[in-house]
Coordinates of C-alpha atoms in Angstrom, one line a residue:
E1 CA -0.2 0.5 -0.2
Y2 CA 2.9 2.3 0.7
L3 CA 4.5 1.7 -1.7
A4 CA 1.2 2.4 -4.3
G5 CA 0.4 5.7 -2.4
R6 CA 4.2 6.5 -4.1
F7 CA 3.5 5.8 -7.2
W8 CA 0.5 7.5 -7.7
L9 CA 1.9 11.0 -5.7
N10 CA 4.3 11.6 -8.1
Q11 CA 1.2 12.0 -11.0
R12 CA 0.6 15.0 -10.6
S13 CA -3.1 15.1 -11.0
E14 CA -6.4 15.5 -8.1
D15 CA -7.4 11.5 -8.9
A16 CA -3.7 10.6 -8.2
F17 CA -3.6 12.3 -4.9
R18 CA -6.2 11.2 -3.7
N19 CA -5.6 7.5 -4.9
A20 CA -2.3 8.2 -3.1
L21 CA -3.6 9.6 0.0
G22 CA -6.3 6.6 -0.4
H23 CA -3.1 3.9 -0.2
F24 CA -1.9 6.0 2.9
E25 CA -4.4 5.7 4.8
E26 CA -5.3 1.8 4.2
A27 CA -0.7 1.4 5.5
V28 CA -1.3 3.5 8.2
R29 CA -4.4 1.4 9.3
W30 CA -2.0 -2.0 9.1
D31 CA 0.3 -0.4 11.2
S32 CA -0.3 3.5 12.7
A33 CA 3.0 3.5 13.9
F34 CA 4.0 3.4 10.7
A35 CA 5.9 6.9 10.4
M36 CA 6.2 7.2 6.6
A37 CA 3.2 6.3 5.9
I38 CA 1.6 8.9 8.3
N39 CA 3.9 11.4 6.1
G40 CA 2.8 10.5 2.9
M41 CA -0.6 11.1 3.9
A42 CA 0.6 14.6 5.2
D43 CA 2.4 14.6 1.8
C44 CA -1.0 14.4 -0.4
Y45 CA -2.3 17.4 1.6
I46 CA 0.6 19.7 1.2
L47 CA 0.0 18.9 -3.1
L48 CA -4.0 19.0 -2.5
G49 CA -3.3 22.3 -1.4
S50 CA -0.6 23.7 -3.3
Y51 CA -2.4 22.7 -6.4
Q52 CA -5.3 24.1 -5.4
Y53 CA -7.8 20.8 -4.9
L54 CA -7.9 21.3 -1.8
P55 CA -8.5 25.3 0.3
P56 CA -5.2 26.0 2.1
L57 CA -7.1 26.4 5.5
E58 CA -7.6 23.0 5.1
A59 CA -4.5 20.8 3.5
Y60 CA -2.4 22.7 5.3
P61 CA -2.7 23.0 9.0
R62 CA -3.5 19.0 8.1
A63 CA -0.4 18.2 6.6
R64 CA 0.7 19.7 9.5
D65 CA -0.9 17.4 11.9
L66 CA 0.5 14.6 10.2
A67 CA 4.0 15.5 9.7
T68 CA 4.7 16.4 13.0
R69 CA 3.0 12.6 14.4
A70 CA 4.9 11.3 12.0
L71 CA 8.0 13.1 13.8
E72 CA 6.9 11.6 17.5
L73 CA 7.2 8.4 15.9
D74 CA 10.2 8.7 13.8
P75 CA 12.3 12.2 14.4
A76 CA 14.8 11.1 12.2
L77 CA 12.2 10.7 9.6
G78 CA 14.1 13.6 6.8
E79 CA 10.9 13.5 5.1
A80 CA 8.2 14.4 7.5
H81 CA 11.3 17.6 8.1
A82 CA 10.7 18.2 4.4
V83 CA 7.2 18.3 4.8
L84 CA 7.0 20.8 8.0
G85 CA 8.9 23.1 5.5
L86 CA 6.5 23.1 3.2
V87 CA 4.1 24.0 5.3
Q88 CA 6.1 27.0 6.8
R89 CA 7.2 27.8 3.0
Q90 CA 3.6 28.1 1.5
Y91 CA 1.3 28.5 4.2
D92 CA 3.3 30.4 6.5
W93 CA 5.8 32.3 4.9
N94 CA 8.6 31.8 7.0
F95 CA 11.2 31.8 4.9
D96 CA 13.8 31.1 7.1
A97 CA 11.5 28.2 9.3
A98 CA 11.3 26.8 5.5
L99 CA 15.1 27.0 4.2
E100 CA 16.5 25.1 7.9
S101 CA 12.9 22.2 8.0
L102 CA 14.5 21.4 4.1
Q103 CA 18.4 21.3 5.0
R104 CA 17.6 19.5 7.7
A105 CA 15.5 16.6 5.6
I106 CA 19.0 16.3 3.1
E107 CA 20.5 16.2 6.6
L108 CA 19.0 13.2 7.7
N109 CA 18.2 11.9 4.3
P110 CA 21.4 13.0 1.6
N111 CA 19.8 11.1 -1.1
D112 CA 15.9 11.9 -1.4
A113 CA 15.9 13.5 -4.7
L114 CA 12.4 14.8 -3.9
T115 CA 13.5 16.6 -1.3
L116 CA 16.8 17.8 -3.4
Q117 CA 13.9 19.5 -5.6
R118 CA 12.2 20.7 -3.0
L119 CA 15.4 22.6 -1.3
A120 CA 15.9 24.1 -4.6
G121 CA 12.4 25.7 -5.1
T122 CA 12.5 27.1 -2.3
L123 CA 16.1 28.7 -3.5
R124 CA 14.3 29.9 -6.6
L125 CA 11.5 31.5 -4.9
L126 CA 13.7 33.5 -2.6
G127 CA 15.5 34.6 -6.0
R128 CA 18.2 31.8 -5.5
V129 CA 18.6 30.6 -8.8
E130 CA 21.7 30.2 -9.1
E131 CA 22.2 27.7 -5.8
A132 CA 19.0 26.1 -7.1
F133 CA 20.9 24.9 -10.0
P134 CA 23.2 22.1 -8.1
L135 CA 21.0 21.0 -6.0
N136 CA 18.5 19.9 -9.1
R137 CA 21.3 18.2 -10.8
E138 CA 22.0 16.4 -7.7
A139 CA 18.0 15.2 -7.6
L140 CA 18.1 14.5 -11.4
A141 CA 21.4 12.0 -10.5
L142 CA 19.7 10.5 -7.9
D143 CA 16.5 9.6 -9.8
P144 CA 16.3 10.6 -13.6
L145 CA 12.9 9.3 -14.8
N146 CA 11.1 11.4 -11.8
L147 CA 9.5 14.0 -13.9
P148 CA 8.9 16.5 -11.1
V149 CA 12.5 16.8 -10.8
R150 CA 13.0 17.4 -14.3
R151 CA 10.4 20.0 -14.1
G152 CA 12.1 21.5 -11.1
M153 CA 15.1 22.1 -13.5
A154 CA 12.2 23.5 -16.4
F155 CA 12.0 25.9 -14.0
N156 CA 14.9 27.2 -13.2
H157 CA 16.0 27.8 -16.0
E158 CA 12.4 29.6 -16.6
Y159 CA 12.9 31.5 -13.9
A160 CA 16.9 32.2 -15.5
R161 CA 15.2 32.9 -18.3
E162 CA 16.6 30.5 -20.3
Y163 CA 13.9 29.4 -22.2
D164 CA 15.4 27.0 -24.8
Q165 CA 17.0 25.0 -22.4
A166 CA 13.6 25.1 -20.4
V167 CA 11.5 24.4 -23.3
S168 CA 13.9 21.5 -24.4
I169 CA 13.3 20.2 -20.4
L170 CA 9.8 20.1 -20.8
E171 CA 9.3 19.0 -24.4
Q172 CA 11.4 15.3 -22.7
I173 CA 8.7 15.1 -19.9
L174 CA 6.3 15.4 -21.6
T175 CA 7.5 12.8 -24.3
I176 CA 8.0 10.3 -21.5
D177 CA 4.6 10.8 -20.4
P178 CA 1.7 13.2 -22.7
D179 CA 0.0 13.2 -19.9
F180 CA 1.6 15.0 -17.5
F181 CA -0.6 17.9 -18.0
Y182 CA 1.1 20.7 -15.3
A183 CA 4.1 20.1 -17.3
K184 CA 2.3 21.4 -20.6
Q185 CA 0.8 24.2 -19.5
N186 CA 4.6 24.7 -18.5
L187 CA 5.7 24.2 -21.6
G188 CA 3.0 27.0 -23.3
R189 CA 4.1 29.1 -20.1
V190 CA 7.4 29.0 -21.4
L191 CA 6.9 29.5 -25.4
I192 CA 4.2 32.7 -24.8
S193 CA 7.7 34.0 -22.5
R194 CA 9.5 33.2 -25.3
G195 CA 7.3 35.2 -28.0
D196 CA 6.3 31.5 -29.8
Y197 CA 2.4 33.1 -28.8
D198 CA 0.8 30.4 -31.4
E199 CA 2.5 27.3 -30.3
G200 CA 1.7 28.2 -26.7
L201 CA -1.6 29.5 -26.5
R202 CA -2.5 26.1 -28.8
H203 CA -1.2 23.7 -26.0
L204 CA -3.1 26.0 -23.6
E205 CA -6.0 25.9 -25.0
S206 CA -5.7 22.2 -25.3
L207 CA -6.1 22.0 -21.6
A208 CA -8.2 23.9 -20.8
S209 CA -10.5 22.4 -23.4
L210 CA -9.8 19.1 -22.3
H211 CA -10.0 20.3 -17.9
K212 CA -12.8 22.4 -18.2
D213 CA -13.1 22.3 -14.1
N214 CA -9.4 23.3 -14.1
T215 CA -10.0 27.5 -13.3
E216 CA -6.4 27.5 -13.2
F217 CA -6.2 26.0 -16.5
S218 CA -8.3 28.6 -17.8
L219 CA -6.6 31.3 -16.3
F220 CA -3.5 31.1 -17.7
L221 CA -5.4 30.5 -21.3
A222 CA -6.5 33.8 -20.4
W223 CA -3.2 35.5 -19.5
G224 CA -1.7 34.1 -23.1
Y225 CA -4.5 35.8 -25.3
A226 CA -3.6 39.0 -23.2
V227 CA 0.4 38.6 -23.8
A228 CA -0.3 37.3 -27.3
G229 CA -2.9 41.0 -27.5
R230 CA -5.7 39.6 -28.2
E231 CA -6.8 41.7 -25.3
D232 CA -10.5 41.0 -26.1
E233 CA -10.6 37.0 -25.7
A234 CA -8.5 37.7 -22.2
R235 CA -11.0 39.7 -20.8
E236 CA -13.9 38.2 -22.4
R237 CA -12.3 34.3 -20.8
L238 CA -12.0 36.2 -17.2
E239 CA -14.9 38.0 -17.0
E240 CA -16.7 35.1 -18.4
M241 CA -15.6 32.6 -15.0
L242 CA -16.0 35.2 -12.5
R243 CA -19.5 35.9 -13.3
E244 CA -20.3 32.0 -13.6
P245 CA -20.6 29.7 -10.7
S246 CA -16.5 27.8 -10.4
P247 CA -16.3 25.1 -10.8
G248 CA -13.2 24.9 -9.1
P249 CA -11.4 27.5 -6.4
I250 CA -10.0 30.9 -8.3
D251 CA -6.5 32.0 -7.0
P252 CA -6.9 35.8 -7.2
V253 CA -3.1 35.7 -7.6
D254 CA -4.0 34.0 -11.8
V255 CA -6.6 36.9 -11.9
A256 CA -4.5 39.7 -11.2
M257 CA -2.2 38.2 -13.8
V258 CA -4.8 38.0 -16.8
F259 CA -5.4 41.6 -15.5
A260 CA -1.7 42.4 -15.8
G261 CA -1.3 40.9 -19.5
C262 CA -4.0 44.2 -20.2
A263 CA -3.8 46.7 -21.2
A264 CA -6.7 49.6 -20.9
P265 CA -8.8 50.1 -23.3
V266 CA -8.3 54.4 -24.5
A267 CA -11.3 56.1 -26.3
P268 CA -10.7 59.7 -28.2
A269 CA -13.0 61.9 -26.4
E270 CA -16.3 63.2 -28.4
G271 CA -15.3 64.7 -30.6
G272 CA -11.3 64.2 -30.9
D273 CA -8.9 62.0 -32.8
E274 CA -6.0 60.4 -32.3
G275 CA -3.7 63.5 -32.0
G276 CA -6.1 65.2 -29.2
A277 CA -6.7 64.8 -25.5
L278 CA -8.8 60.6 -25.1
E279 CA -11.3 60.0 -22.8
C280 CA -9.5 57.6 -20.0
T281 CA -11.8 54.3 -20.0
D282 CA -10.6 53.0 -17.3
E283 CA -12.8 51.8 -14.2
I284 CA -9.9 52.2 -12.0
G285 CA -8.6 56.0 -13.9
C286 CA -5.9 57.1 -15.3
V287 CA -2.4 59.6 -14.5
E288 CA -1.1 62.4 -17.0
V289 CA 2.0 62.2 -17.4
G290 CA 4.0 65.9 -18.9
P291 CA 4.5 66.0 -23.0
D292 CA 8.4 66.4 -21.4
E293 CA 8.2 63.7 -18.4
P294 CA 9.3 60.0 -18.2
I295 CA 6.9 57.5 -18.0
R296 CA 8.0 56.1 -14.8
I297 CA 6.8 52.6 -14.2
G298 CA 6.4 51.7 -10.2
Y299 CA 6.3 49.2 -7.7
M300 CA 5.8 48.7 -3.8
L301 CA 6.9 45.2 -3.0
T302 CA 9.9 44.8 -0.8
I303 CA 13.0 44.4 -2.0
S304 CA 14.6 43.2 1.0
G305 CA 14.0 40.8 4.1
A306 CA 12.8 37.3 3.4
T307 CA 10.3 38.3 1.0
A308 CA 12.5 40.1 -1.2
F309 CA 12.0 38.2 -3.7
L310 CA 8.2 39.5 -4.9
G311 CA 10.0 43.4 -5.3
E312 CA 12.6 41.8 -6.9
D313 CA 10.6 39.8 -9.8
S314 CA 8.6 42.7 -10.3
L315 CA 11.6 44.8 -10.3
G316 CA 12.9 42.2 -13.0
G317 CA 9.3 42.4 -14.9
I318 CA 9.0 46.0 -16.0
E319 CA 12.7 45.2 -16.9
I320 CA 12.0 42.9 -19.5
A321 CA 8.9 44.8 -20.2
I322 CA 11.0 48.1 -20.7
D323 CA 14.0 46.4 -22.6
E324 CA 10.6 44.8 -25.5
R325 CA 9.0 48.0 -26.0
G326 CA 11.2 51.2 -25.3
D327 CA 10.1 54.7 -25.7
L328 CA 6.5 54.5 -25.2
L329 CA 4.4 56.8 -27.0
G330 CA 7.7 59.1 -27.2
H331 CA 8.9 59.3 -23.7
Y332 CA 11.4 57.5 -22.1
C333 CA 10.3 54.6 -19.7
A334 CA 12.6 53.7 -16.2
A335 CA 11.2 51.2 -13.1
F336 CA 11.1 53.6 -10.3
F337 CA 10.6 51.8 -6.2
G338 CA 10.9 53.4 -3.3
G339 CA 8.5 52.5 -0.6
H340 CA 4.5 54.4 -0.5
A341 CA 5.5 57.5 -2.3
V342 CA 5.8 54.8 -5.3
G343 CA 1.8 55.4 -5.5
E344 CA 2.1 58.2 -6.4
D345 CA 4.3 57.8 -8.8
V346 CA 2.6 54.6 -10.7
V347 CA 3.0 55.7 -14.4
V348 CA 1.2 55.9 -17.4
H349 CA 1.2 58.3 -20.6
D350 CA 1.6 61.6 -21.6
A351 CA -0.7 64.5 -22.1
H352 CA -2.5 63.5 -24.7
H353 CA -2.4 60.3 -24.6
R354 CA -3.9 57.6 -21.5
L355 CA -3.0 54.0 -20.7
H356 CA -3.8 51.5 -17.9

């Protein structure tokens, strides 16, 4: 039962996670002190929460309780320390504690490829991608056919903006398992980030069509439409999802991602033309920038401490956008940051044009 649980746990789908949970529960019924099976149950709840199949308030506390119970039975069980590290990372947002738990897990079991990948993923989230690469390589050397571990390496290349390498790894994964649909989602996203809009959208459209009850896939497709310049389709899909009863949980971060990919519409004022003043039609409002002023794109996220990766990632996205677009409507673009004042300086356009 335990080995069957481990098999299903690596398949990365809701049915697989729930199958794994059933096998681990059966193993614990046979032996109530089976610490590895109890921790397997904890791992199931981690993944059910991570992939939004269970609400965080249900999944992560349950995972913590089970991992703690496993450690009471076997304090040297590295896998249980790893699960606690994921709870601390994804639920507590205590990244120092998460790193400590994951490093302790590797000290206890240095040959656990999955834990190495999870430590690499945590470092990657903190913006420490170069430290993540050797851990992923070590994990792959230990378990070269572990597809989630391979996918972790693809994530590293994506975060490093090495899109060709990420595409190559994801295509290898899908050659081994064409039904690994989260790898297909990653491939669609990376292709779009690389500028291969048609091919990337083909993957995302296929996923959204086959898995209509998966809101994440639908929102990623909306994001893909937005980035590819098909904003009407992006907004239509998003508005339909928010208007109709949802088949599953809707992650507000995914919704924000779609909005970020869309530019708000602008329209000429009545009787005006392209060369005159434009009427702002954005519900949030618009800001005017004088004819000789630069467009300053600002953000207010932290750039120091345990959550510095949030601001650093935001800044990286702004820098990419500036590099790709250059001047906007004849205005020099620049990234601008620095606390509350940024909120009053976030950019947009000149006296004749208004943008969201």
